[in-house]
XYZ file of C-alpha atoms in Angstrom:
747
model
C 0.000 0.000 0.000
C 1.233 3.483 -0.860
C 0.144 6.917 0.270
C 0.730 9.978 -1.884
C 1.407 12.666 0.704
C 0.747 15.476 -1.747
C -2.735 14.371 -2.736
C -3.802 12.182 0.139
C -4.639 9.430 -2.326
C -4.470 5.990 -0.771
C -3.559 3.379 -3.359
C -4.476 -0.266 -2.707
C -6.579 1.209 0.087
C -7.906 -0.550 3.139
C -11.117 -2.117 1.879
C -14.387 -1.788 3.702
C -15.691 -5.087 5.062
C -18.691 -6.238 3.041
C -21.145 -5.769 5.890
C -20.497 -2.028 6.175
C -21.786 -0.820 2.835
C -20.608 1.929 0.535
C -19.465 4.592 2.933
C -16.499 6.868 2.234
C -15.073 7.003 5.720
C -14.559 4.588 8.533
C -15.527 5.749 12.027
C -13.515 4.281 14.859
C -15.448 3.564 18.019
C -14.072 5.538 20.920
C -15.343 6.472 24.358
C -18.411 8.743 24.438
C -17.917 12.176 22.867
C -14.686 11.168 21.125
C -14.708 10.344 17.417
C -12.108 9.568 14.828
C -12.274 9.223 11.055
C -9.879 7.822 8.510
C -10.188 8.297 4.739
C -10.283 4.869 3.148
C -11.045 5.595 -0.484
C -9.113 7.205 -3.271
C -10.862 10.496 -2.512
C -9.934 12.765 0.349
C -11.321 15.886 1.909
C -9.439 19.218 1.896
C -8.820 18.764 5.615
C -7.342 15.297 5.151
C -5.053 16.638 2.432
C -3.790 19.306 4.808
C -3.160 16.696 7.480
C -1.362 14.451 5.020
C 1.010 17.219 4.001
C 2.408 17.732 7.497
C 5.994 16.574 7.394
C 8.522 15.156 9.829
C 9.449 18.591 11.189
C 6.067 18.684 12.914
C 7.398 17.296 16.201
C 5.096 16.734 19.110
C 5.639 18.948 22.126
C 4.996 18.424 25.795
C 3.306 21.607 26.977
C 2.801 22.931 30.458
C -0.962 23.161 30.043
C -1.256 19.331 30.221
C -2.932 19.328 26.805
C 0.022 17.865 24.947
C -0.192 15.207 22.302
C 0.814 11.862 23.824
C 4.397 11.165 24.737
C 6.206 8.721 22.526
C 3.573 9.058 19.853
C 5.910 9.769 16.996
C 4.502 11.755 14.107
C 0.813 10.981 14.037
C -0.614 14.121 12.462
C -0.698 12.712 8.939
C -2.193 9.528 7.576
C 0.650 7.677 5.942
C -0.172 4.014 6.231
C 0.723 0.445 5.369
C -1.255 -2.750 5.236
C -0.085 -5.815 7.163
C 2.475 -7.541 5.002
C 4.234 -4.343 3.952
C 7.307 -3.103 5.770
C 6.916 -0.281 8.253
C 10.552 0.691 8.097
C 10.392 4.412 8.692
C 8.610 6.897 10.874
C 6.857 8.276 7.800
C 4.407 5.380 8.102
C 2.318 5.835 11.205
C -0.834 3.818 10.601
C -0.866 0.056 10.209
C -4.089 -1.204 8.683
C -5.110 -4.852 8.937
C -5.207 -6.614 5.607
C -8.541 -7.549 4.103
C -7.779 -11.248 4.559
C -6.843 -10.791 8.215
C -9.929 -8.719 9.016
C -12.216 -11.147 7.241
C -11.276 -13.975 9.625
C -10.969 -11.826 12.774
C -13.376 -12.212 15.692
C -13.925 -8.439 15.552
C -13.477 -7.669 11.843
C -14.247 -3.953 11.743
C -14.598 -0.762 13.788
C -18.333 -1.029 13.251
C -18.478 -4.440 14.932
C -16.358 -3.148 17.800
C -18.601 -0.100 18.109
C -21.686 -2.285 18.275
C -20.207 -4.543 20.957
C -18.608 -1.722 22.932
C -21.779 0.351 22.957
C -23.782 -2.528 24.377
C -21.072 -3.293 26.964
C -21.298 0.199 28.456
C -25.016 0.801 27.994
C -26.072 -2.651 29.215
C -23.098 -4.093 31.125
C -25.269 -6.560 33.034
C -26.725 -8.033 29.865
C -23.467 -7.978 27.943
C -21.422 -9.787 30.595
C -24.244 -12.134 31.622
C -24.438 -13.415 28.047
C -20.699 -14.108 28.021
C -20.725 -15.631 31.519
C -23.445 -18.050 30.425
C -20.910 -19.724 28.121
C -19.114 -21.079 31.217
C -20.223 -23.770 33.633
C -22.122 -22.603 36.718
C -23.370 -25.068 39.294
C -25.903 -22.403 40.155
C -26.672 -19.178 38.284
C -26.258 -15.815 39.983
C -29.147 -13.877 41.443
C -31.234 -11.077 39.979
C -28.359 -8.585 40.000
C -25.358 -9.241 37.770
C -23.348 -6.418 39.317
C -23.357 -4.169 42.346
C -20.835 -1.358 42.740
C -19.913 1.867 44.454
C -16.745 3.597 43.256
C -17.422 6.888 45.039
C -16.001 7.207 48.573
C -18.397 10.107 49.183
C -21.323 7.688 48.928
C -20.043 5.044 51.328
C -17.607 2.125 51.381
C -16.176 1.047 48.042
C -17.514 -2.283 46.872
C -17.574 -4.217 43.591
C -19.507 -7.444 43.025
C -20.163 -9.398 39.840
C -22.327 -12.533 39.511
C -22.861 -12.671 43.295
C -24.686 -15.856 44.216
C -23.397 -17.682 41.161
C -21.678 -20.957 42.099
C -18.778 -22.141 39.944
C -15.157 -23.279 39.969
C -12.453 -21.848 37.698
C -10.387 -25.047 37.657
C -13.420 -26.991 36.470
C -13.938 -24.457 33.692
C -10.247 -24.576 32.706
C -9.909 -28.356 32.645
C -12.997 -30.579 33.132
C -15.117 -28.426 30.833
C -12.533 -28.692 28.044
C -12.061 -32.445 28.498
C -15.830 -32.937 28.415
C -15.938 -30.870 25.212
C -13.621 -33.360 23.512
C -10.297 -31.566 24.058
C -8.819 -34.176 26.378
C -6.140 -35.204 23.870
C -5.265 -31.632 22.904
C -1.910 -30.386 24.206
C -2.480 -28.008 27.112
C 1.159 -27.238 27.950
C 4.390 -27.469 26.022
C 7.154 -27.105 28.594
C 10.600 -25.955 27.487
C 13.443 -26.301 29.966
C 16.248 -23.871 30.642
C 18.714 -25.928 28.603
C 17.877 -26.773 24.989
C 16.735 -30.360 24.610
C 14.896 -30.561 27.949
C 11.173 -30.469 27.274
C 7.863 -32.104 28.066
C 4.151 -31.709 27.439
C 0.754 -32.455 28.946
C -2.618 -32.931 27.285
C -5.711 -31.480 28.924
C -6.587 -34.923 30.305
C -3.086 -35.425 31.687
C -3.072 -31.945 33.185
C -6.419 -32.609 34.863
C -5.046 -35.812 36.393
C -1.937 -34.063 37.718
C -3.997 -31.211 39.160
C -6.365 -33.644 40.869
C -3.490 -35.574 42.457
C -2.033 -32.420 43.980
C -5.477 -31.201 45.051
C -6.116 -34.497 46.831
C -2.765 -34.239 48.609
C -3.480 -30.679 49.757
C -6.859 -31.763 51.098
C -5.211 -34.679 52.868
C -2.815 -32.387 54.787
C -5.719 -30.237 55.934
C -5.900 -27.449 53.352
C -9.522 -26.392 52.998
C -11.634 -23.741 51.327
C -10.384 -20.243 52.164
C -6.941 -21.380 53.370
C -3.927 -19.648 51.838
C -1.204 -21.613 50.076
C 2.038 -19.864 49.129
C 3.605 -21.043 45.864
C 7.287 -20.235 45.351
C 8.104 -22.053 42.139
C 9.936 -21.262 38.894
C 8.322 -21.810 35.513
C 7.950 -25.553 35.772
C 4.692 -27.215 34.773
C 4.136 -27.683 38.493
C 3.494 -23.942 38.863
C 0.222 -23.739 36.874
C -0.616 -27.207 38.252
C -0.314 -25.822 41.795
C -2.464 -22.786 40.991
C -5.208 -24.921 39.478
C -5.065 -27.455 42.328
C -5.627 -24.707 44.888
C -8.511 -23.309 42.868
C -10.081 -26.764 42.589
C -10.431 -27.124 46.366
C -11.286 -23.475 47.042
C -7.904 -22.627 48.585
C -6.491 -19.155 47.953
C -3.142 -19.290 46.190
C -0.483 -16.659 46.638
C 2.219 -17.082 44.013
C 5.465 -15.353 44.963
C 7.914 -14.745 42.153
C 10.780 -17.226 42.598
C 13.430 -14.571 42.839
C 12.119 -12.578 45.763
C 14.362 -12.593 48.825
C 13.709 -14.562 52.016
C 12.569 -11.340 53.715
C 10.022 -10.629 50.973
C 8.764 -14.209 50.988
C 8.449 -14.187 54.784
C 6.396 -10.978 54.631
C 3.897 -12.651 52.328
C 3.728 -15.857 54.369
C 3.045 -13.799 57.484
C 0.414 -11.587 55.884
C -1.746 -14.403 54.497
C -0.932 -16.923 57.272
C -0.080 -19.638 54.789
C -1.208 -23.183 55.520
C 1.500 -24.689 53.292
C 4.367 -23.627 51.036
C 5.029 -25.240 47.650
C 8.513 -24.847 46.186
C 11.368 -26.714 44.489
C 14.928 -27.302 45.565
C 16.622 -25.149 42.908
C 16.368 -23.761 39.402
C 18.780 -22.797 36.679
C 18.058 -19.594 34.821
C 20.541 -19.321 32.030
C 23.886 -20.432 33.482
C 22.955 -19.239 36.985
C 21.911 -21.658 39.748
C 19.346 -20.316 42.236
C 18.907 -22.275 45.472
C 15.209 -21.697 46.055
C 14.873 -24.122 48.962
C 17.528 -22.204 50.922
C 15.507 -19.017 50.456
C 12.329 -20.769 51.590
C 14.074 -22.206 54.662
C 15.204 -18.736 55.739
C 11.717 -17.299 55.108
C 10.012 -20.052 57.109
C 12.405 -19.488 60.004
C 11.524 -15.775 59.964
C 7.788 -16.373 59.776
C 7.960 -18.911 62.614
C 9.753 -16.402 64.843
C 6.969 -13.916 64.067
C 4.124 -16.229 64.997
C 3.229 -18.053 61.768
C 4.527 -21.633 61.618
C 4.054 -23.555 58.391
C 3.761 -27.295 58.939
C 4.345 -28.458 55.350
C 6.907 -27.415 52.750
C 6.179 -29.506 49.663
C 9.350 -29.513 47.568
C 9.617 -30.497 43.923
C 12.803 -32.339 43.001
C 14.185 -30.298 40.086
C 17.017 -32.723 39.450
C 18.343 -30.879 36.397
C 19.381 -28.059 38.730
C 20.261 -29.790 42.034
C 20.321 -33.324 43.404
C 18.346 -34.396 46.466
C 21.575 -35.152 48.284
C 22.674 -31.529 48.015
C 19.319 -30.112 49.112
C 19.017 -28.845 52.674
C 16.233 -30.625 54.535
C 14.126 -30.301 57.661
C 12.557 -33.578 58.663
C 8.956 -33.404 59.777
C 8.215 -30.315 57.702
C 9.766 -30.865 54.290
C 8.193 -33.366 51.898
C 9.398 -34.430 48.455
C 6.647 -33.742 45.905
C 7.496 -36.779 43.780
C 7.360 -39.110 46.797
C 3.769 -38.334 47.745
C 1.694 -36.549 45.083
C 1.800 -39.241 42.355
C 0.290 -41.756 44.821
C -3.028 -39.906 44.968
C -6.106 -40.522 42.846
C -6.345 -38.763 39.486
C -9.902 -37.640 40.195
C -10.760 -35.001 42.786
C -14.125 -33.652 43.843
C -14.594 -29.979 43.002
C -15.176 -27.389 45.736
C -17.927 -25.205 44.311
C -17.509 -21.574 45.315
C -19.417 -18.327 45.060
C -18.397 -15.953 42.283
C -17.247 -13.495 44.953
C -15.207 -16.028 46.922
C -11.466 -15.267 46.780
C -9.371 -16.962 44.101
C -5.870 -15.614 44.716
C -3.703 -13.025 46.409
C -0.909 -11.336 44.502
C 1.342 -8.958 46.363
C 2.648 -5.798 44.776
C 5.385 -3.843 46.467
C 6.920 -0.397 46.184
C 10.291 0.806 47.379
C 8.986 1.207 50.915
C 6.091 0.051 53.036
C 4.170 -3.158 53.468
C 3.401 -5.112 50.273
C -0.170 -4.748 49.030
C -2.080 -8.016 48.827
C -4.288 -7.578 45.764
C -7.312 -9.857 46.142
C -9.094 -11.237 43.084
C -12.295 -13.228 43.320
C -13.505 -16.078 41.158
C -16.454 -15.425 38.855
C -15.801 -11.990 37.414
C -12.093 -12.675 37.017
C -12.843 -15.934 35.204
C -15.201 -14.298 32.721
C -12.996 -11.259 32.140
C -9.639 -12.999 31.633
C -11.164 -15.526 29.265
C -12.877 -12.824 27.219
C -9.917 -10.453 27.027
C -7.629 -13.313 25.958
C -10.063 -14.418 23.278
C -10.558 -11.023 21.631
C -7.249 -9.225 22.205
C -5.342 -12.110 20.622
C -8.081 -13.019 18.123
C -7.718 -16.551 19.483
C -8.349 -19.532 17.215
C -8.423 -23.178 18.416
C -5.425 -23.979 16.204
C -3.212 -21.337 17.846
C -0.129 -22.152 19.915
C 0.326 -19.364 22.433
C 3.455 -18.263 24.269
C 3.532 -15.603 26.947
C 7.067 -15.073 28.276
C 5.864 -13.770 31.659
C 6.418 -15.601 34.937
C 3.378 -16.778 36.899
C 4.796 -14.814 39.821
C 3.273 -11.735 38.189
C -0.315 -10.981 37.190
C 0.446 -11.573 33.504
C 1.337 -15.173 34.309
C -1.894 -15.610 36.261
C -4.219 -14.121 33.667
C -2.417 -14.901 30.411
C -0.320 -18.008 31.036
C -2.748 -20.026 33.148
C -6.347 -18.883 33.453
C -7.197 -16.874 30.323
C -5.684 -19.319 27.815
C -6.912 -22.500 29.515
C -10.434 -21.173 29.890
C -10.342 -20.984 26.081
C -8.844 -24.457 25.696
C -5.602 -23.044 24.292
C -2.214 -24.705 23.920
C 0.321 -22.805 26.035
C 4.120 -22.755 25.979
C 5.737 -22.550 29.435
C 9.450 -21.678 29.390
C 11.696 -22.212 32.390
C 14.776 -20.359 31.198
C 16.114 -17.023 30.035
C 15.080 -15.782 26.570
C 18.677 -15.023 25.589
C 20.220 -18.308 26.776
C 22.323 -19.854 25.398
C 22.136 -17.109 22.766
C 19.708 -14.327 21.745
C 18.086 -16.624 19.189
C 16.517 -18.880 21.840
C 13.108 -17.207 21.683
C 12.832 -17.736 17.921
C 14.108 -21.283 18.243
C 11.204 -21.960 20.623
C 8.760 -20.217 18.287
C 9.808 -22.476 15.428
C 9.979 -25.629 17.572
C 6.389 -25.380 18.801
C 5.011 -23.401 15.836
C 3.988 -20.545 18.120
C 1.351 -18.356 16.478
C 0.770 -15.811 19.284
C 3.839 -14.358 21.010
C 3.243 -12.072 24.020
C 6.208 -10.419 25.729
C 7.534 -7.246 27.379
C 8.985 -4.155 25.658
C 12.134 -4.634 27.728
C 12.761 -7.997 26.072
C 11.952 -6.524 22.660
C 14.520 -3.764 23.164
C 17.074 -6.241 24.473
C 16.663 -8.500 21.439
C 16.652 -5.478 19.143
C 20.006 -4.489 20.603
C 21.402 -7.882 19.573
C 20.525 -7.164 15.968
C 18.429 -8.884 13.318
C 20.731 -11.833 12.651
C 19.334 -13.994 15.447
C 15.789 -13.255 14.334
C 16.387 -13.784 10.633
C 18.177 -17.092 11.189
C 14.845 -18.614 12.247
C 11.674 -18.996 10.204
C 8.982 -17.576 12.539
C 6.441 -18.311 9.777
C 3.983 -19.672 12.348
C 3.604 -16.251 13.998
C 0.402 -14.355 13.245
C -0.027 -12.057 16.276
C 2.482 -10.343 18.556
C 1.762 -8.803 21.944
C 3.347 -6.332 24.334
C 2.804 -5.995 28.093
C 4.249 -4.356 31.188
C 5.068 -0.808 30.129
C 4.524 1.537 27.190
C 6.430 0.316 24.145
C 8.309 3.105 22.399
C 7.596 3.478 18.668
C 11.086 2.457 17.523
C 10.845 -0.837 19.457
C 7.307 -1.319 18.110
C 8.560 -0.876 14.567
C 11.414 -3.333 15.043
C 9.049 -5.855 16.613
C 6.689 -5.413 13.681
C 9.317 -5.389 10.925
C 11.950 -7.843 12.126
C 10.024 -10.306 14.283
C 6.628 -10.181 12.598
C 7.923 -9.720 9.038
C 5.560 -6.733 8.719
C 2.537 -9.048 8.711
C 1.660 -9.601 12.386
C -0.467 -7.052 14.247
C 0.778 -6.120 17.712
C -1.614 -6.221 20.661
C 0.008 -3.521 22.781
C -1.973 -4.041 25.972
C -2.417 -1.736 28.951
C -3.646 -3.160 32.249
C -2.512 -3.674 35.846
C -2.286 -6.266 38.623
C -5.352 -4.577 40.051
C -7.440 -4.732 36.863
C -7.027 -8.491 36.402
C -7.059 -8.242 32.597
C -6.633 -5.980 29.594
C -8.227 -2.537 29.828
C -7.005 -0.701 26.735
C -5.826 -2.866 23.868
C -5.881 -3.273 20.100
C -8.239 -5.885 18.689
C -6.360 -7.406 15.735
C -8.248 -6.864 12.509
C -10.635 -4.256 13.866
C -8.858 -0.942 13.259
C -5.557 0.652 12.210
C -2.738 0.669 14.740
C -0.346 3.458 15.658
C 3.100 2.347 16.840
C 3.246 2.836 20.605
C -0.476 3.359 21.203
C -2.642 0.939 23.195
C -5.469 2.232 20.957
C -8.980 1.824 22.453
C -10.750 0.509 25.567
C -11.825 -3.102 25.844
C -15.495 -3.983 26.161
C -17.060 -2.614 29.333
C -14.095 -0.360 30.128
C -14.943 3.338 30.445
C -11.712 5.328 30.705
C -11.608 8.967 31.692
C -8.661 11.351 31.528
C -8.793 13.887 34.343
C -6.703 16.890 35.325
C -5.025 17.553 38.663
C -8.284 18.950 40.054
C -10.215 15.824 39.146
C -12.058 17.369 36.204
C -12.658 15.069 33.253
C -11.091 16.306 30.010
C -12.693 15.710 26.637
C -11.093 15.132 23.250
C -7.378 15.543 22.635
C -5.695 15.828 26.016
C -3.300 14.461 28.620
C -3.781 13.794 32.297
C -4.444 11.038 34.799
C -6.063 7.819 33.599
C -9.106 6.798 35.635
C -12.077 4.468 35.203
C -15.693 5.576 35.540
C -17.206 2.222 36.446
C -16.227 -1.314 37.417
C -15.508 -4.280 35.161
C -15.736 -7.988 36.040
C -11.977 -8.539 36.477
C -11.450 -5.692 38.957
C -9.796 -6.552 42.268
C -12.097 -6.333 45.266
C -9.819 -5.180 48.077
C -6.327 -5.215 49.520
C -6.140 -8.220 51.799
C -6.761 -7.187 55.385
C -6.580 -3.480 54.559
C -9.709 -2.179 52.846
C -8.955 1.317 54.097
C -5.686 1.346 52.154
C -7.597 0.026 49.128
C -9.941 3.000 49.235
C -7.201 5.522 50.024
C -4.868 4.379 47.248
C -7.301 3.789 44.411
C -10.523 5.692 45.034
C -9.804 8.762 47.162
C -7.301 10.523 44.849
C -10.077 11.253 42.299
C -13.454 10.814 43.997
C -15.953 8.867 41.921
C -13.305 7.106 39.837
C -10.846 4.233 40.008
C -7.450 5.973 39.940
C -4.932 3.931 37.952
C -1.857 5.914 38.947
C -0.845 6.123 35.277
C -0.560 9.127 33.011
C -2.309 8.980 29.661
C -2.835 11.026 26.531
C -5.587 10.813 23.963
C -4.843 12.104 20.486
C -7.229 13.812 18.092
C -8.200 10.454 16.601
C -9.221 9.080 19.997
C -6.203 6.777 20.417
C -4.901 6.299 23.955
C -1.178 6.563 24.739
C 0.124 5.503 28.141
C 2.903 7.749 29.456
C 3.962 5.744 32.497
C 3.332 5.991 36.200
C 2.316 9.351 37.562
C 5.168 9.076 40.024
C 7.461 8.763 36.988
C 6.586 12.316 35.964
C 9.421 14.781 36.516
C 8.627 18.400 37.310
C 11.363 20.525 35.744
C 10.908 24.249 36.337
C 7.149 23.786 36.275
C 7.171 21.568 33.170
C 5.661 18.135 33.805
C 7.704 15.682 31.767
C 6.915 11.972 31.526
C 9.975 9.769 31.796
C 8.597 7.605 28.974
C 8.671 10.431 26.440
C 12.298 11.294 27.218
C 13.237 7.622 26.978
C 11.416 7.345 23.664
C 13.321 10.324 22.278
C 16.659 8.871 23.384
C 16.091 5.430 21.869
C 15.054 7.009 18.583
C 18.779 7.610 18.041
C 20.289 4.593 16.253
C 23.211 4.345 18.678
C 20.951 4.159 21.749
C 19.641 0.646 22.435
C 17.814 1.359 25.681
C 17.279 4.189 28.134
C 15.807 4.647 31.601
C 15.112 8.116 32.972
C 14.630 9.181 36.594
C 14.261 12.506 38.355
C 16.840 13.927 40.760
C 16.797 16.960 43.014
C 18.023 20.154 41.333
C 18.767 23.317 43.272
C 17.469 25.594 40.517
C 14.870 23.615 38.547
C 13.395 21.623 41.436
C 14.031 18.388 39.589
C 16.531 17.465 36.929
C 16.485 14.703 34.326
C 18.976 11.872 34.807
C 19.212 9.365 31.943
C 20.826 5.930 32.024
C 21.713 4.984 28.454
C 22.699 1.594 27.029
C 24.381 1.868 23.648
C 23.887 -0.363 20.631
C 26.535 -2.948 19.857
C 29.584 -1.298 18.355
C 28.802 2.173 19.669
C 31.357 3.714 21.997
C 31.020 6.107 24.895
C 32.059 9.632 23.950
C 31.369 13.193 24.940
C 30.283 13.894 21.392
C 27.632 11.145 21.503
C 26.477 12.409 24.894
C 25.870 15.845 23.353
C 24.114 14.339 20.342
C 21.713 12.390 22.558
C 20.888 15.487 24.581
C 20.307 17.409 21.356
C 18.033 14.623 20.107
C 15.769 15.107 23.134
C 15.855 18.903 22.728
C 14.809 18.616 19.100
C 12.033 16.098 19.644
C 10.502 17.428 22.862
C 12.002 20.776 23.771
C 14.934 22.342 25.582
C 13.229 21.976 28.957
C 13.271 18.167 28.572
C 17.000 17.881 27.810
C 18.720 15.465 30.230
C 20.995 17.081 32.799
C 23.075 13.914 32.992
C 23.722 10.997 30.648
C 24.979 8.014 32.640
C 26.466 5.283 30.451
C 24.971 1.897 31.306
C 26.349 -1.443 30.056
C 23.034 -2.844 31.259
C 20.040 -1.806 33.343
C 18.950 -3.411 36.641
C 16.023 -5.623 35.681
C 14.000 -8.298 37.371
C 13.947 -11.724 35.739
C 10.641 -10.754 34.163
C 12.350 -7.798 32.472
C 11.029 -4.950 34.611
C 13.517 -2.133 35.169
C 14.094 -1.465 38.872
C 13.883 2.330 38.782
C 14.122 2.499 42.552
C 17.745 1.403 42.281
C 18.422 3.859 39.469
C 17.026 6.728 41.573
C 19.338 5.818 44.438
C 22.374 5.675 42.129
C 21.434 8.970 40.497
C 21.040 10.597 43.925
C 24.310 9.014 45.133
C 22.411 7.289 47.955
C 24.476 4.167 47.508
C 23.947 2.983 51.088
C 20.182 2.851 50.466
C 20.047 0.597 47.411
C 17.959 -1.955 49.312
C 17.127 -5.511 48.281
C 18.370 -6.445 44.808
C 17.718 -10.191 45.083
C 15.092 -10.107 42.320
C 17.529 -8.747 39.732
C 18.421 -11.002 36.833
C 22.008 -9.730 37.079
C 22.846 -7.983 40.375
C 26.345 -7.249 39.019
C 24.843 -4.549 36.792
C 24.458 -2.339 39.875
C 28.197 -2.368 40.576
C 28.912 -1.585 36.925
C 26.618 1.433 37.046
C 28.198 2.702 40.248
C 31.647 2.350 38.676
C 30.550 4.488 35.711
C 28.984 7.224 37.856
C 31.512 9.899 36.916
C 32.457 8.687 33.432
């Protein structure tokens, strides 16, 4: 597809789906009072011709009035476009239209279909979600009211309920329901070990049997409905098995990322008063050996001293990492998984639970303070994760799906275990590091299992981009049809590389925005439904009513920037913070009364597209200018010699705050004062002089968790020279990066 920027003529234009009729423009469905139109025929209006003529010098500016075009948006004022299958190699192409063939087979094939479904979801949420919920198995249907909510602290306590009175079980819906539907012999999990050549798989029938055996064991040791079970496991098949086993008997699982320190693990054991802990003796991630059982032992000692004694530590023998003989052991408490669980029956009676009974706790933590135990319940979460997975990835029964996230995070809960299995999907579970033994490992796995949907984090995308195209191009990747991004805003240059290099310019990217608290996708592309803009999460999912508000809590219409809030509840919303409902209300509902406050900044462009700008606490106030760290980072990585950047704010005696940028260079690039000046100038040119970094700190690597999240807390401490306050770095994939950064402080 070609666009003539002087006439606005679109050649080989995006064709209107046959059910729309002969209209000359295509209206994208957006939240109420926001509209967007795209010319889709050879003719164009005078206004569209003006917009098409705007050239690359028309940079977007962050303005003090908070009405700026979204950060990281790139040039979006004109309508240059490509169709899937054509390369999006330059920034002159800003719209990616789905091909006619792709849209024809998509679950949501057009903006009109989305508009129809979205309109019903917000005008009749009870009817919309009740119809979807009816597709699942309920032992007993819910009562007269599908939902009950109050999101306004001025009107009383915050509460959210969906399908109250409905009796179901999410494990039954993930496994038994699929086996009964004839999917028993379908592969549920392909497991890929840390080292190439170590792999396994389970069908849905086999997975059900394994889950039932563990569920029977847990019941036998006294775990009952409502009891908490802490799971501290790496990405073995036993991790989703443990989650599903807890859900089957009504126990509340609390998965702790197997990388958290003993102190962090002990905090979580204490808070939920765990009945049992499930772990393994050790794991290898890349070449590194991690002695998980030692961490658990220290955590259990701490929790016991503080009044919570755990009687059972069920330990999986991960013999590829550590032998039994070299595993520390406490008789009377520690039990080998393989010695007991396989002896139990492969059938287990289901514990039927109310839709509002708790399903799991997942703790989120900041740099200080007690971790927040986010509590998700059963029915609404089940319906929402299944539905978001189905539509955001345009799921087909033939798909093989791989999400690189760990089940220690919400992405692993919703989009490794529950969402996919509720749809009967085949899931890849990977134990190791995506760049081990070389940066081509991810694509080797894609080809090995014929992965069609690949969902990962922008951090991994940028890391692989830094390694160059050779590792990507040496593998076929022909099975891929949809890519996905999660965890943080993806900058346009990384989006383009992901699209061009990994997806061969033919795979749409579901760039999803959501949170631990939301349970599932909130703003996300629907592949095939509308054009994409690199870096934009596009439009709200069904039932989601976003609002952008200013600092005074006033909702802003049209093109704007501000704080992202939600006007009403959705089925997957979390219900409280465990044991601290007051903190729940204070953190999420009091900042902007009448709304759910996400804590994220957001911009909406003139076409109604949403652009996430990062956490509100990642906004730097420089001489009165509010600057999102994401937009500075995006400007830096637009330079070809910058592979990755992380920006934090530091105290400045004149400006209040200054901008401190950690920059990782592309392979072959060398540190120099000249390059430092060029990078600063790049930010000045793209955003403005007020956004120019005060300091460029060369970074061989950035401190990241094993899931790829950048630990900005550590970067802030380094930037502020508070080196004695770096805190716990046990979750870092490579703790040695911190010492490297400190050594380069004055370079």
